[in-house]
Amino acid sequence: MKTEKIDKRQAILEAAEKLFCETGYEGTSTRQIAKESGANMAMINYYFGSKEGVFLEIMNDRIASFGSQLRIINEDKISSLEKLHKVIEGYVNRILSNTAFHKMMHRELSLTQRPEMYDKIKDAMGQNMYVIEKIITDGIEEGSFNQVDVRMVIGTIMGTISHIVISPNKVMPCATLDLNNPKDKKIIKERAIAHLKDLTTVYLTTKR
C-alpha cells in the first residue's frame, strides 16, 4: 500500500513536469495533471496542496539533486579549478539532458505575476549558488585564482548555458541545430564544456 502511494505521487510529478514543459505553468491545470497521471484531484491536494505545490516540488527535487552533486564535488580532494570544471560539466550535462524543462523554468521564473513562487525557488537555488561561490572563493583565498567578481563569474557560466539552450542556432548560425537530436546535442554539449573550461581557466588563472 505504501509503495502504491509512493508510485502515485511520483506519477503525479512526472505527469506534471511533462505538461508544464508542453503547455507552461498557466496552461496546465490540476485536472490535466490528474488525468495524465491516473490520479485524482484529491490525491494531488493531499500530496502537494495545489498546482503551485506540484511545481515547487519538481523544482526543489531538481535543485536538491544538483546540490548533492555539488557537495560531492566540493568535498573531492582536487584543485579549485578542477572542482569548477566538474561543476561546469555537471551543469551542462544536467541542463542539456532536459532542455524542455530548462526552457519552461526559465520562462516561468522570468514572469512577474508569481513573485512568491519565484522567491521560494530562488531561496532553494541559493544553497547551490553558495557551494559554487565557495569553490571560487576558496581558489581566490589559496592564491590559485585571481581576485574576481565571483557572482559575475557564476552568472557568466550559467547565462552562457541558458543562452545556448534557448537560442542554439546562435552558436552555429549556418546550421540548423536540434537539441532533441542526440548528435546535435553532443556537439553543443562538448563545445559548451570546452569553451567554459577554457574561459574560466584563462580568466581565473592568467596573471594580470
Steps between C-alpha positions, in 0.01 A plus 500: 500500500781738591683419175182569306473844662864579417446387140189715466679802643785450253252453216346838584841670495599340168167584336513859629857553376401374153199733487689800638764453229239468226251770596665709773385559856194706414399261222498200734212424734484262795223319311740436211768382742252261661394360163858462372620332820199278560455659841208704625470860616484395864836324470664809350362714781607243760860474381566853377214730601471670162645530150760740641593236754557247223717747306706589806551132583635433150732799522619416851571139404718612210676768704567256785633237259748747349585619850605147598721483191659836585576398857673184381712706259587753770613227741723335238876526562578687178594858411247783495532522120429128461198538727368790294551303179304211650222745590494622139481142367222413744299812427526468121410130508208560736351788300548338160354171620160671522496822301119517496491521879774763510318715243179469698673588826676798342170623357302458821762662723524799268133582551407752767150384590623227736756674725434276801570183301810660350630594845458143627691357205767771524557415867544131415738581213697728731639198685650366177633842408675515837689175430619624158590835654703323769698303242602822323558692824720220635705521179546874550596461865757230429651712223422274204230736366516872427292747699174504303131583536390149602129543433571640153712193422212275606258712296726469196507120526128455558399773257708348221339159547149647514563703186616190313187310603262781408675605176720210382519628143695805618787265577500362144315761290554318171350176624163386623553350842247285677575437866260207488738335254763304698772577244436876511470493878837325530666765280356790702573331834867441415545853363332659802710306751825563314425872459402557863800306629735705280324825594515442876859372488628804313295752698566351843864395471676731252698752700398857427 
